[in-house]
mmCIF file of C-alpha atoms in Angstrom:
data_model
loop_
_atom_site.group_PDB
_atom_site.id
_atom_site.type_symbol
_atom_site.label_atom_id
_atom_site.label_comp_id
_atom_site.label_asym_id
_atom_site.label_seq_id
_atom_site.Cartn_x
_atom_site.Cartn_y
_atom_site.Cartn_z
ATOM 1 C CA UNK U 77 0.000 0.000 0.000
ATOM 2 C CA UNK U 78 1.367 3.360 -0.614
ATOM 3 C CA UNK U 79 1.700 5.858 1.743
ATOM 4 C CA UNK U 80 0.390 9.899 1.237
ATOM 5 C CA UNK U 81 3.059 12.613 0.847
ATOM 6 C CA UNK U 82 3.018 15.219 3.739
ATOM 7 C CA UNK U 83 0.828 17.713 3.545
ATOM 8 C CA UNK U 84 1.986 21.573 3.414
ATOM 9 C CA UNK U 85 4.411 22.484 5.599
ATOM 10 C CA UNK U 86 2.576 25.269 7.284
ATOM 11 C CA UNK U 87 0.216 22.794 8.963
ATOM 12 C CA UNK U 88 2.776 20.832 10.181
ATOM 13 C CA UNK U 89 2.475 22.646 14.105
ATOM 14 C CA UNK U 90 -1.332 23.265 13.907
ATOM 15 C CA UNK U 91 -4.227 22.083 15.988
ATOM 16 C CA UNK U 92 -7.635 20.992 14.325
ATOM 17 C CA UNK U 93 -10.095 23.269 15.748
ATOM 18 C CA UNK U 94 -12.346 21.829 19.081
ATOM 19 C CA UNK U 95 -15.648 22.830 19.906
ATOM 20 C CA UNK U 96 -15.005 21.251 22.980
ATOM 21 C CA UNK U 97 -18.000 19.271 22.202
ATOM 22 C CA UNK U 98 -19.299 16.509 24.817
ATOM 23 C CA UNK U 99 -22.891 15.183 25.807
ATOM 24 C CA UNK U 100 -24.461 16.759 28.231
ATOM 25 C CA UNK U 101 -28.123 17.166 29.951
ATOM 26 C CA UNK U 102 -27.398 20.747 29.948
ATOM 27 C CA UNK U 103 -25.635 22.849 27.595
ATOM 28 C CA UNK U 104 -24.159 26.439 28.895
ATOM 29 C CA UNK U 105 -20.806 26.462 26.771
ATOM 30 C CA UNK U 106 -21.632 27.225 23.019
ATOM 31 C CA UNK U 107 -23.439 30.360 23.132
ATOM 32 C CA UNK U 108 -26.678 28.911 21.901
ATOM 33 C CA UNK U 109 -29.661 30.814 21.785
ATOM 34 C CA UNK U 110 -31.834 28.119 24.474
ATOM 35 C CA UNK U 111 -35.452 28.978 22.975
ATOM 36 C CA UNK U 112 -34.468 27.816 19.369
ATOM 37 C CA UNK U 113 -36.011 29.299 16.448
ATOM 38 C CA UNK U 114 -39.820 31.457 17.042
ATOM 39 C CA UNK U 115 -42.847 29.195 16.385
ATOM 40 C CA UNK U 116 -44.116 32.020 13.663
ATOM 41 C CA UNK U 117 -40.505 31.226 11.507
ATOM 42 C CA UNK U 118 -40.946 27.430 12.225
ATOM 43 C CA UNK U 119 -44.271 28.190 10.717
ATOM 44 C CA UNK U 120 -43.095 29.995 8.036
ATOM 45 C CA UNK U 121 -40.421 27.573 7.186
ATOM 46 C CA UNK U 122 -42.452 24.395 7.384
ATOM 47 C CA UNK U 123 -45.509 26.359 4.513
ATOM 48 C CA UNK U 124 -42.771 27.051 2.297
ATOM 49 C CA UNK U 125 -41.251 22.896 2.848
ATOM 50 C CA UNK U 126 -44.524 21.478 2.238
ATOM 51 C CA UNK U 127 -44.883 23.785 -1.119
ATOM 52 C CA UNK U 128 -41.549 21.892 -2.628
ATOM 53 C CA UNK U 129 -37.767 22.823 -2.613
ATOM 54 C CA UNK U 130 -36.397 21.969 -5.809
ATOM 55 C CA UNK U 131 -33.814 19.706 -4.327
ATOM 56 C CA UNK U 132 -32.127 18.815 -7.392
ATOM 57 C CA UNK U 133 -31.580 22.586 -8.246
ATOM 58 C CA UNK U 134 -28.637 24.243 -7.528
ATOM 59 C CA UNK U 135 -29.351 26.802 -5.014
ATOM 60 C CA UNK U 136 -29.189 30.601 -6.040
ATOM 61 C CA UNK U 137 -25.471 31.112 -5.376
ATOM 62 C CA UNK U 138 -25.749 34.329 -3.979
ATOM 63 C CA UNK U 139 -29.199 33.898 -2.523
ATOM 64 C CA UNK U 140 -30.412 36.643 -3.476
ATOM 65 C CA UNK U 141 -34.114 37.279 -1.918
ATOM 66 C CA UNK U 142 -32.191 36.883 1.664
ATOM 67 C CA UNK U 143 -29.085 39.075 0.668
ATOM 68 C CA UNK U 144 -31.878 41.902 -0.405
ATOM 69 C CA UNK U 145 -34.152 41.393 2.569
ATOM 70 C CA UNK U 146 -30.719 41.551 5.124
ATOM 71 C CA UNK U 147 -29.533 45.008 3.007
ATOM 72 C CA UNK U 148 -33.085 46.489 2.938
ATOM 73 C CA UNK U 149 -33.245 45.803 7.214
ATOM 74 C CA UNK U 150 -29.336 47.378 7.419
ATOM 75 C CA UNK U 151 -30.794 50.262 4.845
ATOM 76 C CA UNK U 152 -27.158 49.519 3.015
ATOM 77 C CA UNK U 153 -27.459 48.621 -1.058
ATOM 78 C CA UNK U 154 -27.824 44.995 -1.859
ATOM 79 C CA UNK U 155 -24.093 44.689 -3.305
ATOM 80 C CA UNK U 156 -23.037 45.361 0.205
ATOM 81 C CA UNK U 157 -23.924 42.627 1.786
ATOM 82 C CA UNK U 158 -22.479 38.898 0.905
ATOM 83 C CA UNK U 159 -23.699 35.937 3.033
ATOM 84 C CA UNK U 160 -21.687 32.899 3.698
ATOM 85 C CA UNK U 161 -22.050 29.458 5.276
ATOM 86 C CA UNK U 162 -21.826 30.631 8.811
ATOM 87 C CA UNK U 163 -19.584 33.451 10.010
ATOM 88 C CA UNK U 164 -16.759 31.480 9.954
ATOM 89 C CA UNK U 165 -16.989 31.121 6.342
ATOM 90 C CA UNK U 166 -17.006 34.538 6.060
ATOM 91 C CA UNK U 167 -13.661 34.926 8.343
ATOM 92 C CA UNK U 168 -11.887 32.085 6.734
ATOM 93 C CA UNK U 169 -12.999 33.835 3.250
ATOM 94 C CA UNK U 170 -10.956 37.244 4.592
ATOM 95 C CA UNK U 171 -7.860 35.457 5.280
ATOM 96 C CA UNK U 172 -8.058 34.183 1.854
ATOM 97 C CA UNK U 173 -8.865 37.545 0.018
ATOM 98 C CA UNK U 174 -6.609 39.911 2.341
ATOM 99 C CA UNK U 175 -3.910 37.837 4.258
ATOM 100 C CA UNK U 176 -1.540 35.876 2.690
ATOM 101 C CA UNK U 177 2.184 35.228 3.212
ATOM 102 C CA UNK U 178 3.950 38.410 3.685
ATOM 103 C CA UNK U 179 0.643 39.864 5.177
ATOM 104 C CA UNK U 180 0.232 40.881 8.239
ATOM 105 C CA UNK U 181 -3.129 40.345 10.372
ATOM 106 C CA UNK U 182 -3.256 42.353 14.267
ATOM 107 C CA UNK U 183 -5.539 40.670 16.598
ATOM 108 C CA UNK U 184 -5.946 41.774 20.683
ATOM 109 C CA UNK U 185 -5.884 38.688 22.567
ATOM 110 C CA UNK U 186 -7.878 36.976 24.510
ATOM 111 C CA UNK U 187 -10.035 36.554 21.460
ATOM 112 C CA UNK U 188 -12.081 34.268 19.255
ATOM 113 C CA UNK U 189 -9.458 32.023 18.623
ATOM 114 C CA UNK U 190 -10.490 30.451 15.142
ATOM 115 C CA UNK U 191 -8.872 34.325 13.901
ATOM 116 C CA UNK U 192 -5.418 32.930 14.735
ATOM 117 C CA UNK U 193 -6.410 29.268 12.792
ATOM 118 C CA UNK U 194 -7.455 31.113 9.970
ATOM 119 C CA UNK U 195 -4.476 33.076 9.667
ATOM 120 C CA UNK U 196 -2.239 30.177 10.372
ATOM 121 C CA UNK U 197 -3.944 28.120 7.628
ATOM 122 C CA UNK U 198 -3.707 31.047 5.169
ATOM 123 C CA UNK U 199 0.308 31.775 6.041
ATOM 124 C CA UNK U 200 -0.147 35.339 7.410
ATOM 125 C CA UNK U 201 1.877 36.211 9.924
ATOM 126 C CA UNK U 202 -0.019 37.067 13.196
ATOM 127 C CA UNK U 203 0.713 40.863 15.462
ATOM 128 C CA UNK U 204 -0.686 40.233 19.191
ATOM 129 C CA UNK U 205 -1.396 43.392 21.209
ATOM 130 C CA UNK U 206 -3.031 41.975 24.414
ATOM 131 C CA UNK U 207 -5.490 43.398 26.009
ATOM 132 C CA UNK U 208 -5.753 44.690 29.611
ATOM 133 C CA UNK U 209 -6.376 42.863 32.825
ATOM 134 C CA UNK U 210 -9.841 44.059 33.055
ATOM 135 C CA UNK U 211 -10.657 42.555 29.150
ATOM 136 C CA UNK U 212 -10.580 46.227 27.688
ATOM 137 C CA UNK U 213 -8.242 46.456 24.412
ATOM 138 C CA UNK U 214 -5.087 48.362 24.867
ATOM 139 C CA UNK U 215 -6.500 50.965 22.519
ATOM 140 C CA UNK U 216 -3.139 53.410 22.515
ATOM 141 C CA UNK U 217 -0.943 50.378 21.570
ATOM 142 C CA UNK U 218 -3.218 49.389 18.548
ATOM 143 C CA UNK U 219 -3.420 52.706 17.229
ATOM 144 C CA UNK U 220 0.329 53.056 17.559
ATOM 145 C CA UNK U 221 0.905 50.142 15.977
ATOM 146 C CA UNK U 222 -0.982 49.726 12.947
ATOM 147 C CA UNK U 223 0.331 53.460 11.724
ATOM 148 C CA UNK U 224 3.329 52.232 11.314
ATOM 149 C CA UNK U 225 1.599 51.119 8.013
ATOM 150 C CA UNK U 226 2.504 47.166 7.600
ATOM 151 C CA UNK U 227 -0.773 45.526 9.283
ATOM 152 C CA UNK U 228 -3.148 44.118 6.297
ATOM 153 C CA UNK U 229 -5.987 42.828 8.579
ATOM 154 C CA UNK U 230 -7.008 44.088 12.075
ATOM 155 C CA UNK U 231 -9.670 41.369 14.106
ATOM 156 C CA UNK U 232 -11.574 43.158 16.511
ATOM 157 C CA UNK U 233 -14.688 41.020 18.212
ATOM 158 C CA UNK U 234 -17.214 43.299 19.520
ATOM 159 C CA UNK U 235 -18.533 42.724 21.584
ATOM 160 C CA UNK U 236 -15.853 40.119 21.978
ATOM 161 C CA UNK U 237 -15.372 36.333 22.674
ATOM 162 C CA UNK U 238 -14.625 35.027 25.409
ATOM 163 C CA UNK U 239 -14.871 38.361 27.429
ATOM 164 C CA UNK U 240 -18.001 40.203 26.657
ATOM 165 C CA UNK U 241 -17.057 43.156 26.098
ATOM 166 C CA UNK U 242 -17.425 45.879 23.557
ATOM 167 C CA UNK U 243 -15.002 47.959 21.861
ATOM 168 C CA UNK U 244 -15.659 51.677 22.519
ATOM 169 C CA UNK U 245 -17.422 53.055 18.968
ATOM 170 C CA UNK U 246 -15.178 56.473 18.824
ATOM 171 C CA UNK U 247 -11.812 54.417 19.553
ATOM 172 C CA UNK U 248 -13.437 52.052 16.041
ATOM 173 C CA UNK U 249 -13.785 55.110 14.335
ATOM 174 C CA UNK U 250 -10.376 56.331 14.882
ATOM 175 C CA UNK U 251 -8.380 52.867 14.123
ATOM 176 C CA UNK U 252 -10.578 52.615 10.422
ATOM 177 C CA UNK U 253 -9.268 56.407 9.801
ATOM 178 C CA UNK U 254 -5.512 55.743 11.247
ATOM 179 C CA UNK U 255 -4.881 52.643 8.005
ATOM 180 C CA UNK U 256 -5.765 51.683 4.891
ATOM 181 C CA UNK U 257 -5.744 48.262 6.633
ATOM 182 C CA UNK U 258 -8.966 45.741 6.429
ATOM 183 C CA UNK U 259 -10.662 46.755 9.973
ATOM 184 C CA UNK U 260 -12.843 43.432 10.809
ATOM 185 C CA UNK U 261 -15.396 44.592 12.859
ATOM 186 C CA UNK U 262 -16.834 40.690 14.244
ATOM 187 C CA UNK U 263 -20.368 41.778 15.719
ATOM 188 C CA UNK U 264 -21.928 37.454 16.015
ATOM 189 C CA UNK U 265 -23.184 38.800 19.276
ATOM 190 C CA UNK U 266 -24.070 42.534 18.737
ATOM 191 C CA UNK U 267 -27.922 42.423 19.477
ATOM 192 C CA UNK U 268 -27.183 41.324 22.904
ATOM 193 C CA UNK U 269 -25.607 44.580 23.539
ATOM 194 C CA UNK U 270 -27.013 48.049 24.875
ATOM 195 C CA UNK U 271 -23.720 49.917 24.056
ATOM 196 C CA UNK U 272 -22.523 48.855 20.530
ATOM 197 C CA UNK U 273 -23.457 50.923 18.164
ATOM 198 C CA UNK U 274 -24.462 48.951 14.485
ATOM 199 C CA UNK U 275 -21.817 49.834 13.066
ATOM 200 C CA UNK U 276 -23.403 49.138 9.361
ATOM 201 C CA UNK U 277 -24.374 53.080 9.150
ATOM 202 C CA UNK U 278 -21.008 53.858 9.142
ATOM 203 C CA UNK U 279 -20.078 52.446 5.785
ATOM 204 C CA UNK U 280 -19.911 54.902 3.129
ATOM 205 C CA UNK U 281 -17.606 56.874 5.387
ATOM 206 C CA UNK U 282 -15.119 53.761 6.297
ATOM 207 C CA UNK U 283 -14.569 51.803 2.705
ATOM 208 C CA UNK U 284 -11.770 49.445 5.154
ATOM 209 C CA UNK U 285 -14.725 48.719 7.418
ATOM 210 C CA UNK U 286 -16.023 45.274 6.980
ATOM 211 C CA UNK U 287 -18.393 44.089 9.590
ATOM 212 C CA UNK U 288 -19.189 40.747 10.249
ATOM 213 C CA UNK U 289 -22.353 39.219 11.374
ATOM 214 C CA UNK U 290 -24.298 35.612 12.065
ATOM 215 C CA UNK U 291 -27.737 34.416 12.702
ATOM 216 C CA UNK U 292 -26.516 31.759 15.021
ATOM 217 C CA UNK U 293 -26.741 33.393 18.077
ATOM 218 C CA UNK U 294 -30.230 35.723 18.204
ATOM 219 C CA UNK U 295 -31.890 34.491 15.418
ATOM 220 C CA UNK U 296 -31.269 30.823 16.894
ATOM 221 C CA UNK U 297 -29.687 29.415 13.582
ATOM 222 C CA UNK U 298 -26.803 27.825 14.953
ATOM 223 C CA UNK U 299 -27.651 24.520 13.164
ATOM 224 C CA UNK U 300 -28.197 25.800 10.021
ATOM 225 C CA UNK U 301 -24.810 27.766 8.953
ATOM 226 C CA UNK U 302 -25.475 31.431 8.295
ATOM 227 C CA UNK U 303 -23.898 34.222 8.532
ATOM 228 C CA UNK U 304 -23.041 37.487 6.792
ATOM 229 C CA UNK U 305 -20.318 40.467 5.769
ATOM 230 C CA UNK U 306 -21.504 44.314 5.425
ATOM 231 C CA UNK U 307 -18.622 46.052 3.535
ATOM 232 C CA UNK U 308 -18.158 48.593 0.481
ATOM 233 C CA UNK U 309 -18.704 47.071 -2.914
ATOM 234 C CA UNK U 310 -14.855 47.265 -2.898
ATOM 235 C CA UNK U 311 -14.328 44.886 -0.541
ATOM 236 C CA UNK U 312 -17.088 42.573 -1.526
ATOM 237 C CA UNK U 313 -15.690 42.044 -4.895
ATOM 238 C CA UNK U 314 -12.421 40.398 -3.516
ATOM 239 C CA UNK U 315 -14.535 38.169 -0.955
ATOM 240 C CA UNK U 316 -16.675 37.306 -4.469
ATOM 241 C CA UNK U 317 -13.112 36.116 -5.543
ATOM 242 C CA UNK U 318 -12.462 33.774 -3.295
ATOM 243 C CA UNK U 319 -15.877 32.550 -1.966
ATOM 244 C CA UNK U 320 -16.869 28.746 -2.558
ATOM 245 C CA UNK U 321 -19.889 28.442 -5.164
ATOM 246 C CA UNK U 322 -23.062 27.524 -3.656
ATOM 247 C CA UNK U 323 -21.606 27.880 0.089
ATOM 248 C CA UNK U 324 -25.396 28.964 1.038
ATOM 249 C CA UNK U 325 -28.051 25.976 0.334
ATOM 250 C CA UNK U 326 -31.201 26.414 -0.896
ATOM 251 C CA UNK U 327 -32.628 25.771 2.823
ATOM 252 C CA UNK U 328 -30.459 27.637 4.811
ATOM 253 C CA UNK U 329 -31.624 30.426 2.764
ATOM 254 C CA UNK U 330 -35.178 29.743 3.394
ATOM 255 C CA UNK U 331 -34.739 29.313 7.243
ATOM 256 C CA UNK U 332 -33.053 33.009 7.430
ATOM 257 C CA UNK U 333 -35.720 34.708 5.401
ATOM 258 C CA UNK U 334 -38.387 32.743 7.760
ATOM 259 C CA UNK U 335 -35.999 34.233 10.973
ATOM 260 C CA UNK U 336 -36.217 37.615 9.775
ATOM 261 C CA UNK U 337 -39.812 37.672 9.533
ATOM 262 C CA UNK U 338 -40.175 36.770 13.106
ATOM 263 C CA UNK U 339 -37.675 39.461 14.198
ATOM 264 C CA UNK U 340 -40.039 40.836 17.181
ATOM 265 C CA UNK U 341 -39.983 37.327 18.936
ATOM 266 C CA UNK U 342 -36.612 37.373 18.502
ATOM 267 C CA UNK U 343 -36.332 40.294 20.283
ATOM 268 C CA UNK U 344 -38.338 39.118 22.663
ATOM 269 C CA UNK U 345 -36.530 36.357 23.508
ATOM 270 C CA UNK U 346 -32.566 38.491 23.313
ATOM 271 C CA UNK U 347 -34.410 40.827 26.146
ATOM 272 C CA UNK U 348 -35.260 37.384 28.294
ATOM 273 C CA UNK U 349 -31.395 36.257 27.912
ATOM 274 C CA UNK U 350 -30.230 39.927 28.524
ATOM 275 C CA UNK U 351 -32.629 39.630 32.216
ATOM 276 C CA UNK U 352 -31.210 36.375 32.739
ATOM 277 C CA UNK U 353 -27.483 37.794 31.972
ATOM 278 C CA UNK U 354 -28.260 40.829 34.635
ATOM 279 C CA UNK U 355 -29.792 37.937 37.127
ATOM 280 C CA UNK U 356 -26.319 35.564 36.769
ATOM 281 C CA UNK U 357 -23.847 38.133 36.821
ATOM 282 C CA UNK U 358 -25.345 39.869 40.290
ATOM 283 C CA UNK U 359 -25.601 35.847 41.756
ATOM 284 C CA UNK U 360 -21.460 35.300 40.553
ATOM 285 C CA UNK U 361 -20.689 38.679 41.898
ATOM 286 C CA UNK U 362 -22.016 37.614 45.330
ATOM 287 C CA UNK U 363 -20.104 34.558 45.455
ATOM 288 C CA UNK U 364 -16.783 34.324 47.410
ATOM 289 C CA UNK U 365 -13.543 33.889 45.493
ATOM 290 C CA UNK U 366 -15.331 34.860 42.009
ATOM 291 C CA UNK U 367 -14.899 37.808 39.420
ATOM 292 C CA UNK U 368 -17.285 38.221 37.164
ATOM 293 C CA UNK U 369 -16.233 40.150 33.448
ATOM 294 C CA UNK U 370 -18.669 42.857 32.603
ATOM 295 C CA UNK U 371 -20.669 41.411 29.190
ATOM 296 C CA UNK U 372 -22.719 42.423 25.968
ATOM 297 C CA UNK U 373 -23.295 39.196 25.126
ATOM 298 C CA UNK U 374 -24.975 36.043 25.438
ATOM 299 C CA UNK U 375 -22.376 34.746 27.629
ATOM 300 C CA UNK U 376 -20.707 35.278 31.118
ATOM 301 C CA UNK U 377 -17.042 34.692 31.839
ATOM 302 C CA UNK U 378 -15.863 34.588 35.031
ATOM 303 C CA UNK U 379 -12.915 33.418 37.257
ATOM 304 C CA UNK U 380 -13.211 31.047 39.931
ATOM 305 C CA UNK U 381 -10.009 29.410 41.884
ATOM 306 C CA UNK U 382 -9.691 26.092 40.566
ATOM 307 C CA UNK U 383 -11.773 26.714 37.629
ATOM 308 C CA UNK U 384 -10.613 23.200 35.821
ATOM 309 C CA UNK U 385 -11.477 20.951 39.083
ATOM 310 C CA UNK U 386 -14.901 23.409 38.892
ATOM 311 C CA UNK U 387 -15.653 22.895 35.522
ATOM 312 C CA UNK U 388 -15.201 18.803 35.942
ATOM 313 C CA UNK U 389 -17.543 18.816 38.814
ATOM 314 C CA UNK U 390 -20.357 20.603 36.920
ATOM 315 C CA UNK U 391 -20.115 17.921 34.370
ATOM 316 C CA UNK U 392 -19.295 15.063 36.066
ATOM 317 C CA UNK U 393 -21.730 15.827 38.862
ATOM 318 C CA UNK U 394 -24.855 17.724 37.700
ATOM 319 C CA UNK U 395 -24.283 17.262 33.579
ATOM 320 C CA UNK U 396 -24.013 21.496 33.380
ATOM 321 C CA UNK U 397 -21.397 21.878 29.930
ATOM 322 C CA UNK U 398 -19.750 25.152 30.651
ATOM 323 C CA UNK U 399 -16.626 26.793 28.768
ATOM 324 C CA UNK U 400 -12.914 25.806 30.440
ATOM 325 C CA UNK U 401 -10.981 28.809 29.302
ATOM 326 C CA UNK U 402 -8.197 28.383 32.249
ATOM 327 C CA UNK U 403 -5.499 27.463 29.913
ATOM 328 C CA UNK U 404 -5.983 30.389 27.521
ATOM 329 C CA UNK U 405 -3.436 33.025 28.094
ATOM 330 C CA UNK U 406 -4.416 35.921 29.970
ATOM 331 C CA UNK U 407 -7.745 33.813 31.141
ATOM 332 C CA UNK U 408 -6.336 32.000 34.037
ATOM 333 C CA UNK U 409 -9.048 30.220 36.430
ATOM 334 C CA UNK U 410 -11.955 31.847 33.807
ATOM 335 C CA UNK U 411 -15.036 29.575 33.175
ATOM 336 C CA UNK U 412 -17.483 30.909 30.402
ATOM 337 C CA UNK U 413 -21.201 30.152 31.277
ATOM 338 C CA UNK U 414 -23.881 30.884 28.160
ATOM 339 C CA UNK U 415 -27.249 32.528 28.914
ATOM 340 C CA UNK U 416 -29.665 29.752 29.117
ATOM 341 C CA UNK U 417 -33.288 29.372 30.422
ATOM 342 C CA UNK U 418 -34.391 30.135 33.379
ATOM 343 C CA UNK U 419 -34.443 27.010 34.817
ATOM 344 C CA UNK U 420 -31.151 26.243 33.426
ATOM 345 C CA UNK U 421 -29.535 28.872 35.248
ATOM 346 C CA UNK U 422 -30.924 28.388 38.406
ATOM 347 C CA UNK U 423 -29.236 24.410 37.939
ATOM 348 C CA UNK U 424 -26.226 26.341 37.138
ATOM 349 C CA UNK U 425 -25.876 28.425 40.009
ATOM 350 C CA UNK U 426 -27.677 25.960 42.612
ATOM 351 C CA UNK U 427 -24.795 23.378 41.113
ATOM 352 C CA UNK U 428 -21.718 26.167 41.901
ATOM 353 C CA UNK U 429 -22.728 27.397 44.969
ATOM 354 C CA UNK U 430 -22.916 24.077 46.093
ATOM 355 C CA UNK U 431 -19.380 23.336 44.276
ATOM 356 C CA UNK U 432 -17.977 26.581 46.059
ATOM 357 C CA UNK U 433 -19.440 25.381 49.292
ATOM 358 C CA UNK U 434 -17.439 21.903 49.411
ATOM 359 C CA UNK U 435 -14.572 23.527 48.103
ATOM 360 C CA UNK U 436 -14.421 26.083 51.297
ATOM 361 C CA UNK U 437 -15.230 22.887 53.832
ATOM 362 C CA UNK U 438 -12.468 21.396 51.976
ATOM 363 C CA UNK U 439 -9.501 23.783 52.276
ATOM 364 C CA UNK U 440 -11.085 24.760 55.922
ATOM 365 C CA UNK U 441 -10.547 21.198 56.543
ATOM 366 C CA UNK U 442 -6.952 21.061 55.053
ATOM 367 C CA UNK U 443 -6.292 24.277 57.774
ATOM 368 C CA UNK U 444 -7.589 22.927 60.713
ATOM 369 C CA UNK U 445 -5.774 19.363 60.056
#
């Protein structure tokens, strides 16, 4: 039998991505949006099943009656907006058009980390400015940096993953008008937020903006794959380039037109996760030993000593899936918990106090022997 040839060098040191995937009987560590898509879209969706998909078709490679409907919402023109299997097809798609070997992408760790896999896979060479202790980006070091004129891409999550928080809008609007650099604005979780501003009306006056966006998280599409960039016609072009044909299924299209029509339940239910957010964060803040990052998102993270041994127990003990982000630099002891249900958050926090609890017993124990 013959053996394969090695495959390109570049890959040689990298990691296949891990959703950190296991079973579970609850799930707090993806982000999910818990009350899944609005009856009146499942409605919508399951009419326009039952009156025939031309399966055999090729879908409409640039699904067009979803790309118009997303622009008309945004009030941006139509060849403005490019949609993409998921938003990670969208930031893998970037890489391709704008980084490169020789190119130079800036990202402000702790981040989404699938920015660094991209640009590994693509061969351009990664800038880390880190951010501060409290999460916030180390705005005078960016800005200082990328004028020196050699960064191609600059990753900013916002609000951002793992932390929650958003980047300030006037500190935005002075990085796109300090380069001619690609300025990623990653918004997946921006209709959590009360302080981000949409960042889409800003377009004709940025032409390096490029703003990335899903309908995984709200819209409760994370099954389906969708997701979508708002840039200058410019910009799309070279993503047009590079894009795989067909990337966006005749269903997938269907599903987001069917979530967009139910945009007020959505709504509804972002404001229900927001009250739960408020309602987790105040129980973590009164909790001994744990610091709780402020958040925009659908998502708490939080630090917690012994966060790996804490993160076990919720698994092992009560089946609660949470986020281990201990070993990520600048993260140490942090546990990400998503926004669930009601009832799944009071498991949660029912489940660590009592965790906390044995913990304290334990170590008083260890003193007193």
């Amino acid at each position: 039998m013959r053996s394969v040839r090695s495959a390109a060098i570049h890959l040689a040191d990298l990691e296949p991505y891990d959703p950190k995937y296991l079973p579970a009987r609850i799930y707090l560590n993806a982000n999910e949006n818990p009350y899944g898509l609005p009856l009146q879209a499942q409605q919508i969706l399951q009419r326009q099943l039952q009156a025939g998909l031309n399966y055999h078709r090729y879908p409409d490679p640039l699904a067009h009656e979803l790309r118009s409907r997303l622009a008309f919402d945004l009030g941006v023109e139509e060849r403005e907006v490019l949609l993409g299997n998921g938003g990670d097809e969208i930031l893998f798609n970037i890489f391709l058009a704008y980084g490169g070997p020789g190119r130079l992408m800036l990202s402000v760790p702790p981040t989404f980390s699938v920015y660094t896999s991209d640009a590994q896979v693509s061969g351009t060479q990664i800038v880390e400015i880190a951010r501060k202790v409290d999460g916030s980006i180390d705005e005078a070091a960016v800005l200082a940096r990328v004028v020196e004129g050699d960064i191609d891409i600059v990753m900013i999550a916002s609000p951002n993953n793992p932390t929650g928080e958003c980047a300030r809008t006037d500190f935005l609007h002075e990085l796109l008008d300090a380069t001619d650099a690609l300025i990623v604005v990653d918004q997946a979780y921006v209709e959590f937020s009360d302080s981000q501003a949409d960042m889409s009306r800003y377009l004709s006056q940025h032409h390096n903006l490029a703003i990335v966006r899903s309908l995984s998280k709200a819209y409760a599409l994370a099954g389906i794959r969708l997701g979508y960039l708002i840039a200058s016609f410019e910009v799309i072009t070279q993503m047009m380039k590079v894009r795989q044909p067909y990337s966006v299924d005749s269903f997938s299209a269907l599903a987001g037109l069917a979530a967009l029509e139910a945009k007020e339940q959505m709504l509804r239910n972002v404001g229900l996760m927001i009250a739960q957010r408020q309602r987790v964060q105040e129980a973590l803040r009164a909790m001994a030993g744990v610091r709780v990052f402020a958040s925009d998102a659908n998502f708490l993270l939080f630090s917690v000593p012994g966060a790996s041994v804490i993160w076990q127990q919720l698994y092992d003990r009560y089946g609660i899936l949470v986020r281990d982000f201990s070993a990520t630099p600048g993260l140490r002891d942090c546990l990400r918990v998503s926004i669930g249900t009601a009832e799944e958050i009071d498991e949660f926090l029912l489940a660590l106090t009592a965790l906390l609890a044995d913990a304290e017993m334990t170590t008083r124990a260890e003193k007193d022997g």
